Short mmCIF file of C-alpha atoms in Angstrom, two decimals:
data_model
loop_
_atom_site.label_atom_id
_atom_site.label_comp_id
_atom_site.label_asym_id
_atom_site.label_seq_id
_atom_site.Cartn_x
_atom_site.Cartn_y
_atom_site.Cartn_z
CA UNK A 152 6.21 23.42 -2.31
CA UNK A 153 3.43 20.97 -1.23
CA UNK A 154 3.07 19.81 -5.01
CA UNK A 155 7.15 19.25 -5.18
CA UNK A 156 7.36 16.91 -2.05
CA UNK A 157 4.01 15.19 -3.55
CA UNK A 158 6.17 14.39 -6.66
CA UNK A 159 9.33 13.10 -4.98
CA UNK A 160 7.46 10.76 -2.23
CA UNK A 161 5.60 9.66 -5.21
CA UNK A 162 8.28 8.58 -7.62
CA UNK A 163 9.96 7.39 -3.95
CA UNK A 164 6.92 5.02 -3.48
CA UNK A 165 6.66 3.97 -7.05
CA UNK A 166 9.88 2.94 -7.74
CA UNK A 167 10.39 0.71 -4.40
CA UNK A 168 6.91 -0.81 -5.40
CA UNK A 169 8.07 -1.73 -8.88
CA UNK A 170 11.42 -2.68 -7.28
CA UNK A 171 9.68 -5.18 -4.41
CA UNK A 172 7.39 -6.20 -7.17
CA UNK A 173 9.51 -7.51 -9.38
CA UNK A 174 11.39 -9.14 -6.76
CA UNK A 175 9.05 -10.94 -5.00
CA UNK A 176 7.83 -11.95 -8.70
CA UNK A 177 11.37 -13.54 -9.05
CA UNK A 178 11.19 -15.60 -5.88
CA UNK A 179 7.74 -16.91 -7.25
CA UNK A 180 7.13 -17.85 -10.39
CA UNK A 181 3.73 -20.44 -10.07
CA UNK A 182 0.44 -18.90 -11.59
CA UNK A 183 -1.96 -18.54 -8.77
CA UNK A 184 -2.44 -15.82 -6.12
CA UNK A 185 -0.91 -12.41 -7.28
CA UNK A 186 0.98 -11.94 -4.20
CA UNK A 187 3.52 -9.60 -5.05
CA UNK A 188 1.20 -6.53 -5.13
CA UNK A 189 -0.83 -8.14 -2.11
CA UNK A 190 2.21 -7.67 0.06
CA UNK A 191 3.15 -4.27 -1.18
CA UNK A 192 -0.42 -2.90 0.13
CA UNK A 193 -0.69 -5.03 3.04
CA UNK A 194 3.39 -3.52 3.97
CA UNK A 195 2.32 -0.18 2.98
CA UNK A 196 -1.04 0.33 5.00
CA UNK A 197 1.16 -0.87 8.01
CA UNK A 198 3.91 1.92 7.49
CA UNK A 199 1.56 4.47 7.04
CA UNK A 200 -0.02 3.30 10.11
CA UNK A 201 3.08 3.67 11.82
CA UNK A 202 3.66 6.72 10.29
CA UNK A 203 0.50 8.46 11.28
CA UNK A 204 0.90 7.49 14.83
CA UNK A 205 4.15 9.11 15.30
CA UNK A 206 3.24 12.12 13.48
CA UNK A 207 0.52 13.86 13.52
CA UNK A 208 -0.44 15.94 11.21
CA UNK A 209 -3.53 18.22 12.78
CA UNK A 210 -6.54 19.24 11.72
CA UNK A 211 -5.58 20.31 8.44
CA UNK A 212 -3.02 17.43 7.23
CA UNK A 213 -3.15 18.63 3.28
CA UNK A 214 -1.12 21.87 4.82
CA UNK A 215 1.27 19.65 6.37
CA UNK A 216 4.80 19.15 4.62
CA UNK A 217 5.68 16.21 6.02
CA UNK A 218 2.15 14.48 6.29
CA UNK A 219 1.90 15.47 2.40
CA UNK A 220 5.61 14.20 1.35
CA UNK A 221 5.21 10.67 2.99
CA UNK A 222 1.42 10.26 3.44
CA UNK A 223 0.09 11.29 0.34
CA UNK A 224 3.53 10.83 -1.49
CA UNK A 225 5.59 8.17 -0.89
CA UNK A 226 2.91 5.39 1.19
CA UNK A 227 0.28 6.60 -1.48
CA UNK A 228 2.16 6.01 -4.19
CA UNK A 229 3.70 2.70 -2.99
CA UNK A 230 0.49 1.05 -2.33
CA UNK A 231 -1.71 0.97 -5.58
CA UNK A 232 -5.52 0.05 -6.16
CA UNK A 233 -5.35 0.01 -9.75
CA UNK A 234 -3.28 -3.15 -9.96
CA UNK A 235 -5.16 -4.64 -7.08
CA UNK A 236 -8.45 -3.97 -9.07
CA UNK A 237 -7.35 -5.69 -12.56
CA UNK A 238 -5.48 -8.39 -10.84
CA UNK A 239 -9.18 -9.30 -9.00
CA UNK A 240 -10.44 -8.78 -12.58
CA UNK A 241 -7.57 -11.46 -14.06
CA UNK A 242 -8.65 -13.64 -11.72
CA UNK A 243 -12.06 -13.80 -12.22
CA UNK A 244 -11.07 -13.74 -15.72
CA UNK A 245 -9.29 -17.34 -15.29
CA UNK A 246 -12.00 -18.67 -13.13
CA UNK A 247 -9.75 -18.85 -9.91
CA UNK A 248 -12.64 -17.36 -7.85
CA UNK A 249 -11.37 -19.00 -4.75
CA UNK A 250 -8.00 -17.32 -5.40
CA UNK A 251 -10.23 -14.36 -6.32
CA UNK A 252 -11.80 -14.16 -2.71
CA UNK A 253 -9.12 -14.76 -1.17
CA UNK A 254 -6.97 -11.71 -2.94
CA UNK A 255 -9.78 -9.35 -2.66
CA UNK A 256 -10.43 -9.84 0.95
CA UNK A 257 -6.72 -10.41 2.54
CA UNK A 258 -6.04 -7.27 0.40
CA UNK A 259 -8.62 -5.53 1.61
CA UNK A 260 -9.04 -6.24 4.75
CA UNK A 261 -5.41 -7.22 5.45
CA UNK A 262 -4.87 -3.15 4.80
CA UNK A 263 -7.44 -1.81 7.10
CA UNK A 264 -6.28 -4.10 9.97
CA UNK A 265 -2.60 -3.74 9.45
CA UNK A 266 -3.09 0.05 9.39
CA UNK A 267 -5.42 -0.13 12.51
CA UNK A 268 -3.21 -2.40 14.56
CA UNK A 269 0.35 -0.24 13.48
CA UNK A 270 -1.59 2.62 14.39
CA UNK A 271 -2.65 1.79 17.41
CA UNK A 272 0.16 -0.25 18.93
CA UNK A 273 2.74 3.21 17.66
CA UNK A 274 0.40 5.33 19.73
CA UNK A 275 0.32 3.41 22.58
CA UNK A 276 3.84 3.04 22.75
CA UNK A 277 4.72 6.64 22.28
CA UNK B 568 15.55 -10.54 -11.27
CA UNK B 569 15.90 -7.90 -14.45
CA UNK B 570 15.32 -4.31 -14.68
CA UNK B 571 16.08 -1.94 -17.11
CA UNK B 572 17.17 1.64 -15.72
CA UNK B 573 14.78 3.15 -18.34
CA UNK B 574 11.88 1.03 -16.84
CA UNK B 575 12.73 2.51 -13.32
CA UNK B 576 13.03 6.08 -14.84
CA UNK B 577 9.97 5.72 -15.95
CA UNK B 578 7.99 4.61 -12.69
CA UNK B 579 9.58 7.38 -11.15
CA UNK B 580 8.41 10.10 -13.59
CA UNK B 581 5.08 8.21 -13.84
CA UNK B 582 4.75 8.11 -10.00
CA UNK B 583 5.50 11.38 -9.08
CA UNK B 584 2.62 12.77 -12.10
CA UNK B 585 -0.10 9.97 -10.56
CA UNK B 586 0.93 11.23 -7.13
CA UNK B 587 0.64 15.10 -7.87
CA UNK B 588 -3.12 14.65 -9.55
CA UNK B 589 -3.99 12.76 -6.71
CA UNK B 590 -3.06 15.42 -4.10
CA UNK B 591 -4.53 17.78 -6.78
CA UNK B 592 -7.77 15.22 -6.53
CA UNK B 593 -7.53 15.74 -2.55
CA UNK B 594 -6.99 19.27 -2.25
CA UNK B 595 -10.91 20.35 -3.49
CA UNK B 596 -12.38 17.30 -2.23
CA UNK B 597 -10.78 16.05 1.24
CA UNK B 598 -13.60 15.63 3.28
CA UNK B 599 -13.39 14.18 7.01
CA UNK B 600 -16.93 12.86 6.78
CA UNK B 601 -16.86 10.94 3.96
CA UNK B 602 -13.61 10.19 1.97
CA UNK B 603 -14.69 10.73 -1.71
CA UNK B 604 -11.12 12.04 -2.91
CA UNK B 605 -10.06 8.22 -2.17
CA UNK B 606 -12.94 6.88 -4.05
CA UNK B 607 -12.34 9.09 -6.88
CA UNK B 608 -8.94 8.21 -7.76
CA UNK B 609 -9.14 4.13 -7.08
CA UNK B 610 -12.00 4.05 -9.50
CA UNK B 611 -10.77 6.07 -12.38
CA UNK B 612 -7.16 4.36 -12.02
CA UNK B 613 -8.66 0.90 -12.11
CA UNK B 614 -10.75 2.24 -15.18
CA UNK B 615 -7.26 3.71 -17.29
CA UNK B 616 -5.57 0.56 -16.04
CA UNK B 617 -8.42 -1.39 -17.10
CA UNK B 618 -7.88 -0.27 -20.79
CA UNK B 619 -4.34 0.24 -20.36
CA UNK B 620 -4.22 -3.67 -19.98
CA UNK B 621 -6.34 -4.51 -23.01
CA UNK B 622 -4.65 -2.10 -24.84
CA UNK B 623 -1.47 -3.86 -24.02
CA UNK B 624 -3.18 -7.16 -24.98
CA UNK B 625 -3.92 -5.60 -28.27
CA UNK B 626 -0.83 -3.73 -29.32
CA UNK B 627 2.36 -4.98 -28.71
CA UNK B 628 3.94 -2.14 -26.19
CA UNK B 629 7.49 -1.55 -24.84
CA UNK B 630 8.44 -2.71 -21.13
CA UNK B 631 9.62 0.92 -20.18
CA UNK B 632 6.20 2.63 -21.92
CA UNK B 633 3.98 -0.32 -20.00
CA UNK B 634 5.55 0.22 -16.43
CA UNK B 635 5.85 4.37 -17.14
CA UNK B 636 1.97 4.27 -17.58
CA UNK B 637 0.84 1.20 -15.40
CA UNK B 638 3.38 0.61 -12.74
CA UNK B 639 4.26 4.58 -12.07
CA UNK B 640 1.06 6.61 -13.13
CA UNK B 641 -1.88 4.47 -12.17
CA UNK B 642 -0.39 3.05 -9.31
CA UNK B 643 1.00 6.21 -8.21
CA UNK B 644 -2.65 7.87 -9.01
CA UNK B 645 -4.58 5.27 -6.57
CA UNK B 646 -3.77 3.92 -3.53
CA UNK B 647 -4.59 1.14 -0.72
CA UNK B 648 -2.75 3.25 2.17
CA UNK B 649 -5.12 5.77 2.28
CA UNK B 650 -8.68 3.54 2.00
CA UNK B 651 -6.99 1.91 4.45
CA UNK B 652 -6.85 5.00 6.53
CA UNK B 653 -9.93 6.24 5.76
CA UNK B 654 -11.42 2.98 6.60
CA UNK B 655 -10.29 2.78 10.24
CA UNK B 656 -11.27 6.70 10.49
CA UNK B 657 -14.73 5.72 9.43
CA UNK B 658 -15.22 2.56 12.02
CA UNK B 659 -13.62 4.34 14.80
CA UNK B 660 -16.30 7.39 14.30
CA UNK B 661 -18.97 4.90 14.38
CA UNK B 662 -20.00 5.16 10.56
CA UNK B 663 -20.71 1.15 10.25
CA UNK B 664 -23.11 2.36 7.49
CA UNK B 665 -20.62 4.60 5.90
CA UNK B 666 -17.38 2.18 6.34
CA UNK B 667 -19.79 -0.59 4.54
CA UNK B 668 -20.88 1.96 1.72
CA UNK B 669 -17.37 2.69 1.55
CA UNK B 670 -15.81 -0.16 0.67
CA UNK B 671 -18.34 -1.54 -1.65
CA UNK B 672 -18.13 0.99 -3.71
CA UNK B 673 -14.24 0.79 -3.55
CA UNK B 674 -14.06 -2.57 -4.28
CA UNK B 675 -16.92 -3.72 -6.35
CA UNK B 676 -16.68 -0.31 -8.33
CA UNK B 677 -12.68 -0.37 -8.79
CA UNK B 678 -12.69 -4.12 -10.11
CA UNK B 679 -15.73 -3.15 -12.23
CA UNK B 680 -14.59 -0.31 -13.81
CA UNK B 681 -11.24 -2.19 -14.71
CA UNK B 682 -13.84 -5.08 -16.20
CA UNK B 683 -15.42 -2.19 -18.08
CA UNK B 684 -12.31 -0.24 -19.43
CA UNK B 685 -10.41 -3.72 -20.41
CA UNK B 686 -13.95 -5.21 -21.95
CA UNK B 687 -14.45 -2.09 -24.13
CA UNK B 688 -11.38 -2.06 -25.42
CA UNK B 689 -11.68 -5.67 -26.52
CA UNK B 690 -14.95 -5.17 -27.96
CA UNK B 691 -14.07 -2.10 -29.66
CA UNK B 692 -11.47 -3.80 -31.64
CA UNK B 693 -13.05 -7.17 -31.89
CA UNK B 694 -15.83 -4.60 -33.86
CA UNK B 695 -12.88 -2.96 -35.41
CA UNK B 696 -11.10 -5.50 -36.95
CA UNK B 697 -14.22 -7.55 -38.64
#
């Protein structure tokens, strides 16, 4: 059961990544900062930050349906650290190390804060 | 804005299998103390994608194969949601020493094992072709 809502939050996540992806790609075309997949993992570690502080999903969150179909499925899959890792690598690549810094850390960072500060401000307004 | 409905099939179908071995990554692993499930699967997705990418550079690849196996299965396979999570989890216990280690290795281990899977490749064919 767990492994079925795993798949479908995970093709869920996937597809609206690839779907924002390509159309914030559309809206920018100039070679620079890879922002596309910066604001799908910046948006994503806020929604799951949300998510987590509406629901949550006990001590044991693996054995939770709903925890595993949007937590580990569908915000897991949306956000990616693959692409974030060989974009950083591209950059570096090209030489753009300021653009390099500054993708690695608003990525980075951006995520944990956004996460921290959806999280926080959902539970205190529940 | 273009996108081909087999290219979409495929993120889906590549999504959901990155997502499943991920949970099946999780399931042995998850570990409240220190998140090594999450460390796991970012560092061997940015390796694949790594050579994925050089392997693309290489060999002249369809769109629907290239976002199947990049867009869906690595980037279903890792994920920023959950460092994130596990990030916050680790600073609000405390663990400065443990959020630090954490991330390092995240980062400077993702983006070099993506250097190392895409520089192989190219070397391996460089030595291939002469």
């Amino acid at each position: 059961m767990s492994i079925t809502l795993v798949a479908i939050g995970g093709a869920i996540g996937a597809v609206l990544r690839y779907l924002l992806g390509l159309f914030i790609m559309s809206k920018r075309h100039k070679e620079g900062l890879p922002i596309a997949m910066l604001i799908v993992n910046i948006l994503g570690a806020f929604g799951l930050g949300i998510f987590i502080g509406i629901y949550n999903p006990g001590p044991e969150p693996l054995q939770n349906s709903l925890y595993v179909l949007f937590s580990i499925g569908v915000f897991g899959a949306f956000t990616t650290f693959s692409t974030f890792s060989v974009e950083a690598m591209q950059l570096i690549q090209r030489r753009q190390f300021k653009f390099f810094w500054t993708y690695v850390l608003v990525s980075v960072l951006g995520s944990i804060i956004l996460f921290g500060l959806s999280f926080a401000v959902t539970v205190q307004l529940l | 804005m273009k996108t081909h409905f087999i290219s979409v099939i495929a993120v889906a179908i590549g999504g959901a299998l990155g997502a499943v071995l991920r949970f099946s990554v999780d399931l042995p692993l998850y570990d409240t103390y220190f998140p090594i499930n999450t460390i796991i699967v970012n560092l061997i997705g940015s390796l694949i994608l790594g050579v994925l990418t050089a392997v693309y550079v290489i060999k002249n690849t369809r769109e629907w194969i290239k976002a199947g196996l990049g867009v869906g299965f690595c980037g279903g396979f890792t994920t920023m949601s959950a460092l994130a999570n596990d990030a916050v989890v680790l600073i609000t216990n405390g663990d400065v020493l443990l959020f630090s280690l954490y991330l390092i290795i995240s980062v400077i281990g993702g983006i070099g094992l993506a250097v190392l899977g895409y520089v192989s490749i190219m070397k391996w064919k460089a030595g291939d072709s002469s």
